[in-house]
mmCIF file of C-alpha atoms (C1' of nucleotides) in Angstrom:
data_model
loop_
_atom_site.group_PDB
_atom_site.id
_atom_site.type_symbol
_atom_site.label_atom_id
_atom_site.label_comp_id
_atom_site.label_asym_id
_atom_site.label_seq_id
_atom_site.Cartn_x
_atom_site.Cartn_y
_atom_site.Cartn_z
ATOM 1 C CA UNK Y 27 86.772 115.395 110.194
ATOM 2 C CA UNK Y 28 84.527 113.419 112.510
ATOM 3 C CA UNK Y 29 84.654 109.656 112.621
ATOM 4 C CA UNK Y 30 81.669 107.909 111.081
ATOM 5 C CA UNK Y 31 79.736 105.802 113.566
ATOM 6 C CA UNK Y 32 80.706 102.576 111.837
ATOM 7 C CA UNK Y 33 83.931 102.017 113.696
ATOM 8 C CA UNK Y 34 84.368 100.080 116.933
ATOM 9 C CA UNK Y 35 85.783 102.213 119.744
ATOM 10 C CA UNK Y 36 88.955 101.152 121.537
ATOM 11 C CA UNK Y 37 86.757 100.000 124.444
ATOM 12 C CA UNK Y 38 85.348 97.275 122.175
ATOM 13 C CA UNK Y 39 88.817 95.700 122.037
ATOM 14 C CA UNK Y 40 89.553 96.364 125.713
ATOM 15 C CA UNK Y 41 87.616 93.236 126.749
ATOM 16 C CA UNK Y 42 88.319 89.497 127.212
ATOM 17 C CA UNK Y 43 89.952 88.218 124.042
ATOM 18 C CA UNK Y 44 87.594 85.311 123.284
ATOM 19 C CA UNK Y 45 84.660 87.722 123.502
ATOM 20 C CA UNK Y 46 86.289 90.120 121.046
ATOM 21 C CA UNK Y 47 87.156 87.205 118.736
ATOM 22 C CA UNK Y 48 83.516 86.143 118.724
ATOM 23 C CA UNK Y 49 82.118 89.659 118.300
ATOM 24 C CA UNK Y 50 84.391 90.468 115.337
ATOM 25 C CA UNK Y 51 82.778 87.713 113.243
ATOM 26 C CA UNK Y 52 80.637 89.175 110.475
ATOM 27 C CA UNK Y 53 82.197 92.618 110.608
ATOM 28 C CA UNK Y 54 84.320 94.234 107.950
ATOM 29 C CA UNK Y 55 88.075 94.490 107.620
ATOM 30 C CA UNK Y 56 88.941 97.513 105.463
ATOM 31 C CA UNK Y 57 92.252 98.423 103.852
ATOM 32 C CA UNK Y 58 92.951 101.454 101.699
ATOM 33 C CA UNK Y 59 95.935 101.117 99.385
ATOM 34 C CA UNK Y 60 98.292 104.044 98.676
ATOM 35 C CA UNK Y 61 96.506 104.635 95.352
ATOM 36 C CA UNK Y 62 93.150 104.906 97.133
ATOM 37 C CA UNK Y 63 91.852 101.466 96.217
ATOM 38 C CA UNK Y 64 89.550 100.165 98.935
ATOM 39 C CA UNK Y 65 89.814 96.490 99.908
ATOM 40 C CA UNK Y 66 87.349 94.940 102.303
ATOM 41 C CA UNK Y 67 86.160 91.587 103.554
ATOM 42 C CA UNK Y 68 83.741 90.065 106.030
ATOM 43 C CA UNK Y 69 85.517 88.435 108.967
ATOM 44 C CA UNK Y 70 84.705 84.703 109.021
ATOM 45 C CA UNK Y 71 87.345 83.159 111.260
ATOM 46 C CA UNK Y 72 89.325 84.302 114.308
ATOM 47 C CA UNK Y 73 91.514 82.856 117.044
ATOM 48 C CA UNK Y 74 92.093 84.090 120.603
ATOM 49 C CA UNK Y 75 95.564 84.341 122.151
ATOM 50 C CA UNK Y 76 95.978 85.283 125.806
ATOM 51 C CA UNK Y 77 99.207 85.628 127.836
ATOM 52 C CA UNK Y 78 98.481 82.611 130.055
ATOM 53 C CA UNK Y 79 98.569 80.440 126.897
ATOM 54 C CA UNK Y 80 102.014 79.057 125.917
ATOM 55 C CA UNK Y 81 101.091 79.360 122.214
ATOM 56 C CA UNK Y 82 100.730 83.129 122.626
ATOM 57 C CA UNK Y 83 103.699 85.236 121.506
ATOM 58 C CA UNK Y 84 103.246 87.342 124.647
ATOM 59 C CA UNK Y 85 103.413 84.340 126.967
ATOM 60 C CA UNK Y 86 107.025 84.972 128.035
ATOM 61 C CA UNK Y 87 106.602 88.682 128.511
ATOM 62 C CA UNK Y 88 107.343 91.584 126.171
ATOM 63 C CA UNK Y 89 109.690 90.868 123.262
ATOM 64 C CA UNK Y 90 110.787 92.939 120.301
ATOM 65 C CA UNK Y 91 108.553 91.004 117.921
ATOM 66 C CA UNK Y 92 105.423 90.982 120.089
ATOM 67 C CA UNK Y 93 105.836 94.508 121.464
ATOM 68 C CA UNK Y 94 102.537 95.630 119.927
ATOM 69 C CA UNK Y 95 100.593 92.992 121.839
ATOM 70 C CA UNK Y 96 101.417 94.881 125.008
ATOM 71 C CA UNK Y 97 100.330 98.182 123.524
ATOM 72 C CA UNK Y 98 96.857 99.707 123.388
ATOM 73 C CA UNK Y 99 93.882 97.508 122.421
ATOM 74 C CA UNK Y 100 92.439 98.157 118.984
ATOM 75 C CA UNK Y 101 95.867 98.252 117.333
ATOM 76 C CA UNK Y 102 97.407 95.723 114.948
ATOM 77 C CA UNK Y 103 100.005 93.097 115.727
ATOM 78 C CA UNK Y 104 101.494 91.871 112.444
ATOM 79 C CA UNK Y 105 104.276 89.288 112.442
ATOM 80 C CA UNK Y 106 106.204 87.132 109.986
ATOM 81 C CA UNK Y 107 105.612 83.395 110.097
ATOM 82 C CA UNK Y 108 107.762 80.639 108.557
ATOM 83 C CA UNK Y 109 110.003 83.311 107.087
ATOM 84 C CA UNK Y 110 107.491 83.863 104.286
ATOM 85 C CA UNK Y 111 103.999 84.851 105.360
ATOM 86 C CA UNK Y 112 102.512 87.483 107.612
ATOM 87 C CA UNK Y 113 99.640 87.170 110.091
ATOM 88 C CA UNK Y 114 97.270 89.963 111.170
ATOM 89 C CA UNK Y 115 96.111 90.288 114.768
ATOM 90 C CA UNK Y 116 94.163 92.915 116.675
ATOM 91 C CA UNK Y 117 95.337 93.658 120.209
ATOM 92 C CA UNK Y 118 92.800 93.105 122.990
ATOM 93 C CA UNK Y 119 92.465 93.626 126.753
ATOM 94 C CA UNK Y 120 94.109 96.440 128.734
ATOM 95 C CA UNK Y 121 97.538 97.865 127.904
ATOM 96 C CA UNK Y 122 100.375 95.707 129.190
ATOM 97 C CA UNK Y 123 98.530 92.363 129.275
ATOM 98 C CA UNK Y 124 99.659 90.950 125.909
ATOM 99 C CA UNK Y 125 96.595 89.477 124.188
ATOM 100 C CA UNK Y 126 95.268 89.533 120.632
ATOM 101 C CA UNK Y 127 92.834 88.095 118.101
ATOM 102 C CA UNK Y 128 94.281 86.481 114.967
ATOM 103 C CA UNK Y 129 92.153 87.181 111.891
ATOM 104 C CA UNK Y 130 92.309 84.001 109.812
ATOM 105 C CA UNK Y 131 89.834 84.469 106.973
ATOM 106 C CA UNK Y 132 87.509 86.989 105.369
ATOM 107 C CA UNK Y 133 84.936 86.864 102.595
ATOM 108 C CA UNK Y 134 86.238 89.337 99.997
ATOM 109 C CA UNK Y 135 83.754 92.163 99.386
ATOM 110 C CA UNK Y 136 85.574 95.042 97.667
ATOM 111 C CA UNK Y 137 88.793 95.293 95.676
ATOM 112 C CA UNK Y 138 88.949 91.654 94.571
ATOM 113 C CA UNK Y 139 91.134 92.484 91.581
ATOM 114 C CA UNK Y 140 93.727 94.178 93.783
ATOM 115 C CA UNK Y 141 93.548 91.281 96.227
ATOM 116 C CA UNK Y 142 94.281 88.813 93.437
ATOM 117 C CA UNK Y 143 97.186 91.008 92.388
ATOM 118 C CA UNK Y 144 98.605 90.932 95.923
ATOM 119 C CA UNK Y 145 98.157 87.172 95.973
ATOM 120 C CA UNK Y 146 99.557 86.818 92.470
ATOM 121 C CA UNK Y 147 96.695 84.574 91.393
ATOM 122 C CA UNK Y 148 93.876 84.794 88.866
ATOM 123 C CA UNK Y 149 91.050 87.173 89.912
ATOM 124 C CA UNK Y 150 88.589 84.350 89.347
ATOM 125 C CA UNK Y 151 90.046 82.298 92.214
ATOM 126 C CA UNK Y 152 87.870 83.971 94.865
ATOM 127 C CA UNK Y 153 88.103 80.958 97.113
ATOM 128 C CA UNK Y 154 91.869 81.400 97.531
ATOM 129 C CA UNK Y 155 91.948 85.179 98.051
ATOM 130 C CA UNK Y 156 91.735 85.475 101.840
ATOM 131 C CA UNK Y 157 91.191 81.983 103.245
ATOM 132 C CA UNK Y 158 93.956 81.571 105.829
ATOM 133 C CA UNK Y 159 95.983 84.214 107.700
ATOM 134 C CA UNK Y 160 98.948 84.213 105.304
ATOM 135 C CA UNK Y 161 96.770 84.541 102.231
ATOM 136 C CA UNK Y 162 94.722 87.259 103.891
ATOM 137 C CA UNK Y 163 97.828 89.374 104.482
ATOM 138 C CA UNK Y 164 98.974 88.861 100.895
ATOM 139 C CA UNK Y 165 95.552 89.900 99.589
ATOM 140 C CA UNK Y 166 95.378 92.954 101.871
ATOM 141 C CA UNK Y 167 99.075 93.736 101.232
ATOM 142 C CA UNK Y 168 100.067 93.753 104.894
ATOM 143 C CA UNK Y 169 103.533 93.239 106.354
ATOM 144 C CA UNK Y 170 105.499 94.247 109.439
ATOM 145 C CA UNK Y 171 105.279 97.903 108.423
ATOM 146 C CA UNK Y 172 101.607 97.656 109.379
ATOM 147 C CA UNK Y 173 102.376 96.496 112.902
ATOM 148 C CA UNK Y 174 101.077 98.712 115.701
ATOM 149 C CA UNK Y 175 98.526 100.719 113.696
ATOM 150 C CA UNK Y 176 95.050 101.543 115.069
ATOM 151 C CA UNK Y 177 92.022 99.830 113.514
ATOM 152 C CA UNK Y 178 89.709 102.304 115.243
ATOM 153 C CA UNK Y 179 90.075 105.232 112.849
ATOM 154 C CA UNK Y 180 89.695 105.785 109.110
ATOM 155 C CA UNK Y 181 92.900 107.839 109.235
ATOM 156 C CA UNK Y 182 94.674 104.478 109.427
ATOM 157 C CA UNK Y 183 95.411 102.468 106.253
ATOM 158 C CA UNK Y 184 93.519 99.603 107.908
ATOM 159 C CA UNK Y 185 90.481 99.486 110.137
ATOM 160 C CA UNK Y 186 87.432 97.418 111.134
ATOM 161 C CA UNK Y 187 83.906 98.712 110.627
ATOM 162 C CA UNK Y 188 80.407 97.457 111.353
ATOM 163 C CA UNK Y 189 79.165 94.748 108.994
ATOM 164 C CA UNK Y 190 76.546 92.067 109.511
ATOM 165 C CA UNK Y 191 76.778 90.487 112.980
ATOM 166 C CA UNK Y 192 76.663 86.704 113.211
ATOM 167 C CA UNK Y 193 74.022 85.048 115.416
ATOM 168 C CA UNK Y 194 75.192 82.687 118.184
ATOM 169 C CA UNK Y 195 73.646 79.747 116.317
ATOM 170 C CA UNK Y 196 75.997 80.427 113.389
ATOM 171 C CA UNK Y 197 79.163 80.476 115.502
ATOM 172 C CA UNK Y 198 81.262 77.343 116.034
ATOM 173 C CA UNK Y 199 84.296 76.926 118.292
ATOM 174 C CA UNK Y 200 87.162 74.574 117.397
ATOM 175 C CA UNK Y 201 90.754 74.028 118.488
ATOM 176 C CA UNK Y 202 93.176 76.488 116.910
ATOM 177 C CA UNK Y 203 95.077 75.579 113.757
ATOM 178 C CA UNK Y 204 98.757 74.678 113.828
ATOM 179 C CA UNK Y 205 99.288 74.733 117.617
ATOM 180 C CA UNK Y 206 101.826 72.203 118.904
ATOM 181 C CA UNK Y 207 103.171 73.514 122.239
ATOM 182 C CA UNK Y 208 101.172 71.653 124.899
ATOM 183 C CA UNK Y 209 98.177 69.305 124.975
ATOM 184 C CA UNK Y 210 96.142 71.974 126.753
ATOM 185 C CA UNK Y 211 96.925 74.640 124.149
ATOM 186 C CA UNK Y 212 96.233 72.183 121.322
ATOM 187 C CA UNK Y 213 92.830 71.279 122.753
ATOM 188 C CA UNK Y 214 91.632 74.752 123.766
ATOM 189 C CA UNK Y 215 88.525 75.682 121.694
ATOM 190 C CA UNK Y 216 89.671 79.207 120.943
ATOM 191 C CA UNK Y 217 89.112 79.276 117.179
ATOM 192 C CA UNK Y 218 85.812 80.806 116.123
ATOM 193 C CA UNK Y 219 84.277 80.293 112.704
ATOM 194 C CA UNK Y 220 81.069 81.088 110.850
ATOM 195 C CA UNK Y 221 79.393 77.695 110.595
ATOM 196 C CA UNK Y 222 79.339 76.016 107.171
ATOM 197 C CA UNK Y 223 80.905 78.987 105.415
ATOM 198 C CA UNK Y 224 82.861 77.849 102.328
ATOM 199 C CA UNK Y 225 85.534 80.547 102.738
ATOM 200 C CA UNK Y 226 86.718 79.442 106.193
ATOM 201 C CA UNK Y 227 90.208 77.890 106.308
ATOM 202 C CA UNK Y 228 90.833 74.379 107.558
ATOM 203 C CA UNK Y 229 89.726 70.916 106.536
ATOM 204 C CA UNK Y 230 86.244 69.481 106.923
ATOM 205 C CA UNK Y 231 87.439 67.731 110.047
ATOM 206 C CA UNK Y 232 89.014 70.873 111.508
ATOM 207 C CA UNK Y 233 85.809 72.787 110.908
ATOM 208 C CA UNK Y 234 83.653 70.480 112.979
ATOM 209 C CA UNK Y 235 83.184 72.192 116.313
ATOM 210 C CA UNK Y 236 80.979 73.043 119.240
ATOM 211 C CA UNK Y 237 78.334 75.794 119.396
ATOM 212 C CA UNK Y 238 79.727 78.983 120.894
ATOM 213 C CA UNK Y 239 77.134 79.377 123.624
ATOM 214 C "C1'" DT S 14 127.680 82.753 117.909
ATOM 215 C "C1'" DA S 15 124.784 78.637 116.938
ATOM 216 C "C1'" DT S 16 120.832 76.024 116.407
ATOM 217 C "C1'" DA S 17 115.863 74.879 116.414
ATOM 218 C "C1'" DT S 18 111.399 76.272 115.391
ATOM 219 C "C1'" DG S 19 107.158 77.936 113.822
ATOM 220 C "C1'" DA S 20 99.462 81.093 114.981
ATOM 221 C "C1'" DT S 21 101.532 78.797 106.759
ATOM 222 C "C1'" DC S 22 101.033 77.753 102.028
ATOM 223 C "C1'" DC S 23 101.816 75.259 97.852
ATOM 224 C "C1'" DC S 24 102.754 71.428 95.158
ATOM 225 C "C1'" DC S 25 103.173 66.663 94.841
ATOM 226 C "C1'" DT S 26 101.342 61.923 95.281
ATOM 227 C "C1'" DG D 11 98.049 63.683 103.527
ATOM 228 C "C1'" DG D 12 103.032 64.634 103.322
ATOM 229 C "C1'" DG D 13 107.220 67.431 102.673
ATOM 230 C "C1'" DG D 14 109.825 71.618 101.355
ATOM 231 C "C1'" DA D 15 110.390 76.691 101.235
ATOM 232 C "C1'" DT D 16 112.666 80.338 103.965
ATOM 233 C "C1'" DC D 17 114.100 83.528 107.828
ATOM 234 C "C1'" DA D 18 113.179 86.321 112.108
ATOM 235 C "C1'" DT D 19 113.073 85.150 116.632
ATOM 236 C "C1'" DA D 20 113.844 82.600 120.807
ATOM 237 C "C1'" DT D 21 116.709 79.970 123.387
ATOM 238 C "C1'" DA D 22 120.857 77.636 124.373
ATOM 239 C "C1'" DA D 23 125.812 77.599 124.609
#
DNA sequence: TATATGATCCCCT
DNA sequence: GGGGATCATATAA
């Protein structure tokens, strides 16, 4: 079975992390459940984490939790946060460097009923399905078992395929959400969002930013 | 072994 | 806009 031409090759992820974070905007996160149900959403919000950054889980070298970040680009890094929620990342840059893009929000496209089920909310509450990294993982039914899987093949239960790219004029950079480590890390404009999109996480204030270019 | 701390969300005011 | 939930992980002892 040949791969359809709608997937990004591993080389797409083997690039500087901020670039990958920007280029993923507008494209489609796909998840196929065990029963065959297809879930998908348009990526609206990402954050870049590189090993030189103290907020990055790979900053202090390889650890059990962040092992996947040091693995091949184009694979997932899924971790548990606050003992309750999971966050989905895609590994970037060459093997051994320890970098990734956090996927923070998508616009639900397919499988909304199943997403609502995973979130345990009413199917009508589209706005709350996948706005924020914890909600996104609930909607897409992702946990640590999905750590280290490739997103570059449809043989995986999760992958990213071509959607509708976002023009530079529609991309805004802001500081990342929830960072507290150092003033530099707090201020770094490494969160990328689709401008004025209602399904991006964060407050009005947090979503004011600078043009990407 | 022991303690502090989150790349969050939800509910309350 | 403020606090609690809840636990794996990191770091200290």
